[in-house]
Amino acid sequence: MQTKRLCPAIGTEIVGVDLSNPVSDETFEQVRKVWHESNGLVVIRDQKLTEEQQIAFSRKFGKLHTLQGHTVTKYLHPDHPEIYRVSNKVVDGKPQGRKGAGTYWHSDQSYEATPAHASVLYAKEIPPVGGDTIFASTQRAYEALSDTFKAFLLPLKAVHSFANASGGGFRNEVVTKEQLDAAPPSVHPIIRKHAETGKLGVFVNPGFTAYIDGLDPAESRAVLGYLFELVTKPDYQYRHRWSHNDMVIWDNRCTLHYAVMDYDGKGDRLMHRCTVIGETPLPATA
Ligand code: SIN
């Protein structure tokens, strides 16, 4: 297995791994080590995978999310509910996935009590140009804070809300009252300790973080406004230009991502995503 760092802040490309064969525990641990050392992002190109093989590899990270009852349930793969399809393709009047999914800064399912851990995204079809995904390291953002501001943020918690997203990230979807009732807001530490590496990161995102618990609304807006600007700063980013059969794995505990919607009407994009359920976010003091 060879590795090539993609940019200083985040991301490594791994070469010499075939995910179509059952991946041994030893190989998986090597991939996971590189993933952690790269601030939670690896790219593995040229993988020829069936749905079953993507699911089997993704399960090595943990239990998979099947997004049951969610507004996006209709976009799950009809034979494999572990696969969420992101696509602008329409065949016989039927959307082949969710168009415009993730076209805003977020980490997957941060509004849940146990937000997503790994997301494993596989490029089935990509447009001739465009349709990139941008990733940002929230650990590098944390490192940039002054000690005084780190100490101020340390005890604070933020409210992450699916309802927040229904006016934003899910604005093009029909979100029912039942779906909103089934997804109450979650309160998570703003400074999150990574459960495996122990590294600290800023765990807020513009897509789902609604307000900071215990602050006056104007104070909350000001602090979140600053943190959103920080965590989406180009200095902490890597922009992935997809090729057919790329597999990209990100760690939602320490990264944010943004899917760029610049290709509609210019080509088809079809991505298969497996999402691993994570743990309750740890505070810095854990
Ligand atoms: C997402 O999982 O947010 C979508 C990412 C992408 O399609 O690039």
Short mmCIF file of N, CA and C in Angstrom, two decimals, residues 51 54-55 58 64-68 70-87 96-104 106 108-109 111 116 119-124 162 169-170 173 208 250 257 259 269-276:
data_model
loop_
_atom_site.label_atom_id
_atom_site.label_comp_id
_atom_site.label_asym_id
_atom_site.label_seq_id
_atom_site.Cartn_x
_atom_site.Cartn_y
_atom_site.Cartn_z
N GLU A 51 -22.48 -3.42 -5.18
CA GLU A 51 -23.13 -2.84 -3.99
C GLU A 51 -22.75 -3.65 -2.75
N GLN A 54 -19.24 -2.78 -1.55
CA GLN A 54 -19.15 -1.48 -0.86
C GLN A 54 -19.73 -1.60 0.56
N ILE A 55 -20.86 -2.31 0.66
CA ILE A 55 -21.50 -2.46 1.97
C ILE A 55 -20.58 -3.25 2.91
N SER A 58 -17.75 -1.05 4.05
CA SER A 58 -18.22 0.02 4.95
C SER A 58 -18.54 -0.52 6.33
N LEU A 64 -24.23 0.17 9.89
CA LEU A 64 -24.63 1.15 8.87
C LEU A 64 -26.02 1.73 9.14
N HIS A 65 -26.14 2.99 8.75
CA HIS A 65 -27.39 3.73 8.87
C HIS A 65 -28.29 3.34 7.70
N THR A 66 -29.58 3.17 7.95
CA THR A 66 -30.46 2.92 6.79
C THR A 66 -31.48 4.04 6.59
N LEU A 67 -31.31 5.14 7.35
CA LEU A 67 -32.11 6.36 7.12
C LEU A 67 -33.61 6.06 7.00
N GLN A 68 -34.09 5.07 7.76
CA GLN A 68 -35.51 4.71 7.68
C GLN A 68 -36.39 5.84 8.22
N HIS A 70 -36.75 8.74 7.18
CA HIS A 70 -36.16 10.05 6.91
C HIS A 70 -36.78 10.59 5.61
N THR A 71 -36.69 11.91 5.41
CA THR A 71 -37.22 12.47 4.15
C THR A 71 -36.48 11.93 2.92
N VAL A 72 -35.25 11.41 3.12
CA VAL A 72 -34.50 10.90 1.97
C VAL A 72 -34.64 9.38 1.78
N THR A 73 -35.51 8.74 2.57
CA THR A 73 -35.67 7.27 2.46
C THR A 73 -35.97 6.86 1.01
N LYS A 74 -36.70 7.70 0.30
CA LYS A 74 -37.09 7.35 -1.09
C LYS A 74 -35.88 7.26 -2.04
N TYR A 75 -34.74 7.78 -1.62
CA TYR A 75 -33.55 7.73 -2.47
C TYR A 75 -32.62 6.57 -2.15
N LEU A 76 -33.01 5.73 -1.19
CA LEU A 76 -32.17 4.58 -0.87
C LEU A 76 -32.19 3.61 -2.04
N HIS A 77 -31.12 2.85 -2.18
CA HIS A 77 -31.06 1.84 -3.24
C HIS A 77 -32.21 0.85 -3.03
N PRO A 78 -33.01 0.55 -4.08
CA PRO A 78 -34.19 -0.30 -3.86
C PRO A 78 -33.85 -1.69 -3.31
N ASP A 79 -32.68 -2.23 -3.65
CA ASP A 79 -32.33 -3.57 -3.15
C ASP A 79 -31.37 -3.54 -1.97
N HIS A 80 -30.78 -2.37 -1.69
CA HIS A 80 -29.77 -2.28 -0.63
C HIS A 80 -30.02 -1.00 0.17
N PRO A 81 -30.87 -1.06 1.18
CA PRO A 81 -31.19 0.19 1.93
C PRO A 81 -30.00 0.79 2.66
N GLU A 82 -28.89 0.07 2.70
CA GLU A 82 -27.66 0.63 3.32
C GLU A 82 -27.02 1.66 2.41
N ILE A 83 -27.49 1.73 1.14
CA ILE A 83 -26.89 2.66 0.18
C ILE A 83 -27.86 3.81 -0.10
N TYR A 84 -27.37 5.02 0.19
CA TYR A 84 -28.11 6.25 -0.08
C TYR A 84 -27.57 6.78 -1.41
N ARG A 85 -28.50 7.05 -2.36
CA ARG A 85 -28.05 7.47 -3.68
C ARG A 85 -28.17 8.99 -3.84
N VAL A 86 -27.09 9.58 -4.30
CA VAL A 86 -27.06 11.02 -4.56
C VAL A 86 -26.94 11.15 -6.07
N SER A 87 -27.90 11.81 -6.71
CA SER A 87 -27.84 11.88 -8.18
C SER A 87 -28.77 12.96 -8.74
N GLN A 96 -33.02 9.08 -9.71
CA GLN A 96 -32.14 7.95 -9.37
C GLN A 96 -31.39 8.19 -8.06
N GLY A 97 -31.67 9.31 -7.43
CA GLY A 97 -31.03 9.63 -6.17
C GLY A 97 -31.45 11.03 -5.78
N ARG A 98 -30.90 11.51 -4.68
CA ARG A 98 -31.28 12.86 -4.26
C ARG A 98 -30.43 13.90 -4.99
N LYS A 99 -31.14 14.78 -5.72
CA LYS A 99 -30.45 15.83 -6.47
C LYS A 99 -30.04 16.95 -5.50
N GLY A 100 -28.82 17.39 -5.61
CA GLY A 100 -28.39 18.52 -4.78
C GLY A 100 -28.17 18.16 -3.32
N ALA A 101 -27.96 16.87 -3.03
CA ALA A 101 -27.70 16.49 -1.63
C ALA A 101 -26.38 17.08 -1.17
N GLY A 102 -26.37 17.60 0.01
CA GLY A 102 -25.12 18.06 0.63
C GLY A 102 -24.50 19.27 -0.03
N THR A 103 -25.32 20.12 -0.67
CA THR A 103 -24.76 21.30 -1.34
C THR A 103 -24.68 22.48 -0.35
N TYR A 104 -24.15 22.20 0.80
CA TYR A 104 -23.98 23.18 1.87
C TYR A 104 -22.99 22.55 2.85
N HIS A 106 -21.65 20.84 5.97
CA HIS A 106 -22.28 20.05 7.06
C HIS A 106 -21.40 18.84 7.37
N ASP A 108 -22.40 14.70 8.34
CA ASP A 108 -23.61 13.90 8.18
C ASP A 108 -24.30 13.59 9.52
N GLN A 109 -25.61 13.86 9.51
CA GLN A 109 -26.50 13.55 10.65
C GLN A 109 -26.04 14.14 11.99
N TYR A 111 -27.38 16.26 13.58
CA TYR A 111 -28.58 16.54 14.39
C TYR A 111 -29.06 15.32 15.17
N ALA A 116 -23.28 10.55 12.42
CA ALA A 116 -22.51 9.62 11.58
C ALA A 116 -21.02 9.67 11.92
N SER A 119 -18.42 8.20 6.42
CA SER A 119 -19.26 8.14 5.22
C SER A 119 -18.37 7.63 4.11
N VAL A 120 -18.88 6.67 3.35
CA VAL A 120 -18.09 5.97 2.32
C VAL A 120 -18.80 6.23 0.99
N LEU A 121 -18.23 7.14 0.17
CA LEU A 121 -18.92 7.59 -1.05
C LEU A 121 -18.19 7.06 -2.28
N TYR A 122 -18.97 6.43 -3.16
CA TYR A 122 -18.41 5.74 -4.33
C TYR A 122 -18.99 6.38 -5.59
N ALA A 123 -18.09 6.76 -6.51
CA ALA A 123 -18.50 7.47 -7.73
C ALA A 123 -18.88 6.49 -8.83
N LYS A 124 -20.17 6.32 -9.08
CA LYS A 124 -20.65 5.41 -10.14
C LYS A 124 -20.66 6.12 -11.49
N PHE A 162 -32.48 19.06 12.84
CA PHE A 162 -32.96 18.67 11.51
C PHE A 162 -33.94 19.73 11.00
N GLY A 169 -30.64 22.85 4.21
CA GLY A 169 -30.16 21.71 3.44
C GLY A 169 -31.24 20.84 2.85
N PHE A 170 -32.37 20.70 3.55
CA PHE A 170 -33.44 19.84 3.02
C PHE A 170 -34.59 20.67 2.43
N GLU A 173 -36.91 19.31 -0.23
CA GLU A 173 -37.61 18.05 0.06
C GLU A 173 -38.89 18.33 0.84
N PHE A 208 -26.56 22.36 10.04
CA PHE A 208 -27.43 21.79 11.08
C PHE A 208 -27.32 22.44 12.46
N TRP A 250 -14.78 9.77 4.50
CA TRP A 250 -14.50 10.88 5.42
C TRP A 250 -15.04 10.55 6.80
N HIS A 257 -18.11 18.72 4.90
CA HIS A 257 -18.01 18.63 3.44
C HIS A 257 -19.11 19.44 2.77
N ALA A 259 -20.88 19.57 -1.24
CA ALA A 259 -20.96 19.05 -2.61
C ALA A 259 -21.28 20.22 -3.55
N ARG A 269 -24.46 12.66 -12.65
CA ARG A 269 -23.62 12.31 -11.49
C ARG A 269 -24.43 11.33 -10.64
N LEU A 270 -23.84 10.18 -10.34
CA LEU A 270 -24.51 9.17 -9.50
C LEU A 270 -23.52 8.64 -8.49
N MET A 271 -23.81 8.85 -7.22
CA MET A 271 -22.91 8.45 -6.15
C MET A 271 -23.66 7.52 -5.21
N HIS A 272 -22.96 6.52 -4.69
CA HIS A 272 -23.53 5.61 -3.69
C HIS A 272 -22.85 5.86 -2.35
N ARG A 273 -23.63 6.17 -1.35
CA ARG A 273 -23.03 6.45 -0.02
C ARG A 273 -23.49 5.46 1.03
N CYS A 274 -22.53 4.88 1.75
CA CYS A 274 -22.85 4.12 2.95
C CYS A 274 -22.46 5.01 4.13
N THR A 275 -23.29 5.02 5.14
CA THR A 275 -23.07 5.90 6.29
C THR A 275 -23.02 5.07 7.56
N VAL A 276 -21.95 5.24 8.31
CA VAL A 276 -21.74 4.42 9.52
C VAL A 276 -22.23 5.21 10.73
#
